[in-house]
């Protein structure tokens, strides 16, 4: 049963006249009478009493009984259309651990707060993330490597520098221009393996670290003890400063800057297009606001 037949029936019920109904529905009178006849044929009973010479229509008893049913069906059609046209507003996102806080967390907070987006955040390594995006098991992923892959769109987001940090007993943190790498106590390094480029640079100066961690929380626990130091991404420093005061040093010989890329499937499901585009827009807005720590790559 077509919705237009029910809509026509309800309008004719209100106007009690085919001519007036045709004007309201922007259709010819023969079209209106044809729709009513088609609906009656479908139902198997007459809806209106037709009298020659009478312009006003009268509902049959079955016609009166059918009004609430037709209204409910029309409401159901409207609900279906509304459901179809409501944009999907959920995302499953992957990030490597080193970008989770504060970058990805802050972007997701904004999406949830400003747009009501439901977000599930998972942690996967870069190569796993490529595979999951390709299989559409996750919608988007933040990674640190650009690996050209058929079916995946890779967008560069930002790069950032590294700094050497160590805890201080002072009541406030301080920044220093540079530090002599040769004067460092290598046994006190808390090593974080940021990526292959960083590892290659690191091994030129500190080839055999005694302590290695893979999370910022573990790093904080070690830094609280005197003498420990670590080389961190610039975006990690605000997280550390929430817990401990730091001496922050520039490195005299810089490692390659670390880049962040966002992955999406090249052929996304239609319902994801609006929300993924909005998410990427919010990402870029956030990065531009963090110009002191993140260098935009777009």
Phi, psi and omega in degrees: 000126182279142181298327182298329178293318179291319178299317179298317179302314182293324177292318178296324177301320181287317186274334183056029182202128182294321182296313179296319178298321180295325178291320180293321184267003180053049178223160178286158179298318177301326178295317180297311180296325178295321179295317180297318178297319179296320179293318178296320178297320180294318183282330180089016175207160180279145180260331183232148172270121182257124178237130179299136178083353180259123179278333182272129180270149177238133178288143169284169178298320178292326177298317178297319180294333185279342183304307181296329178293313179299320180297318179294320180293318177299318178298322179295317176301317180296320178296321179296314179297320178297318179297319180297322187269353178284123183291142178294137186225044177225145179220144169248120188238142174246147174217147169289152189302325186288345176259354187299313178234134000266353193300297184295320180301316182292322178295316181293324176301317181294317179298319181290318183287314188273332186236000178067022183289133174275124186231132173249122183251125179241161179244118177223151173290163188305310185293324175298320182297319177303314182295319182289323176294319180298321180277357183063027175278337168229157186271324183212160179210140172263123183225169182250001181231141175264109181240097182309122185222127178300131178093357180238133175265128183245121179243123175290136182251304183201165170234164180207158181269170175251152176223153175265132181232149173212152181288155177228148177280351180295156179284354179219159179276163180213151178252140178236152185294312185202171180220146178277112184298330183289341182269359181284147173275103186298332181290347181260006180286137170256104189273132171240123183274088187294313175192181185296323180293318179294318181300318179298316177295315184300319185291345175289333186246323185226073191290337186228074180296143182270337180232128177228133178232164180232019178213152179293325180296318176296320178301315180301316181300320179286319183297337180295338177273141185299138171096340181286148178217163181205158174255121187233162173288153181299324182289344179279340186299315178302325179294317179296320183292342176292341186244321185223153173277143188232151158263128185243121184245141168282149179270133182292329176239111190279137169292163174302139179299145181267135183251153175239135178236151174245133182254139169222157176289137182293338181234070185289158172297144187303322184290347181270344190300312183297314185288325177291320177297319178296319180299316181295322176299315179296321176305310184293322177298317180296315182298318179296329178287336182259039188298338179286336184246331185239131179262112183299143178245021180235000000 
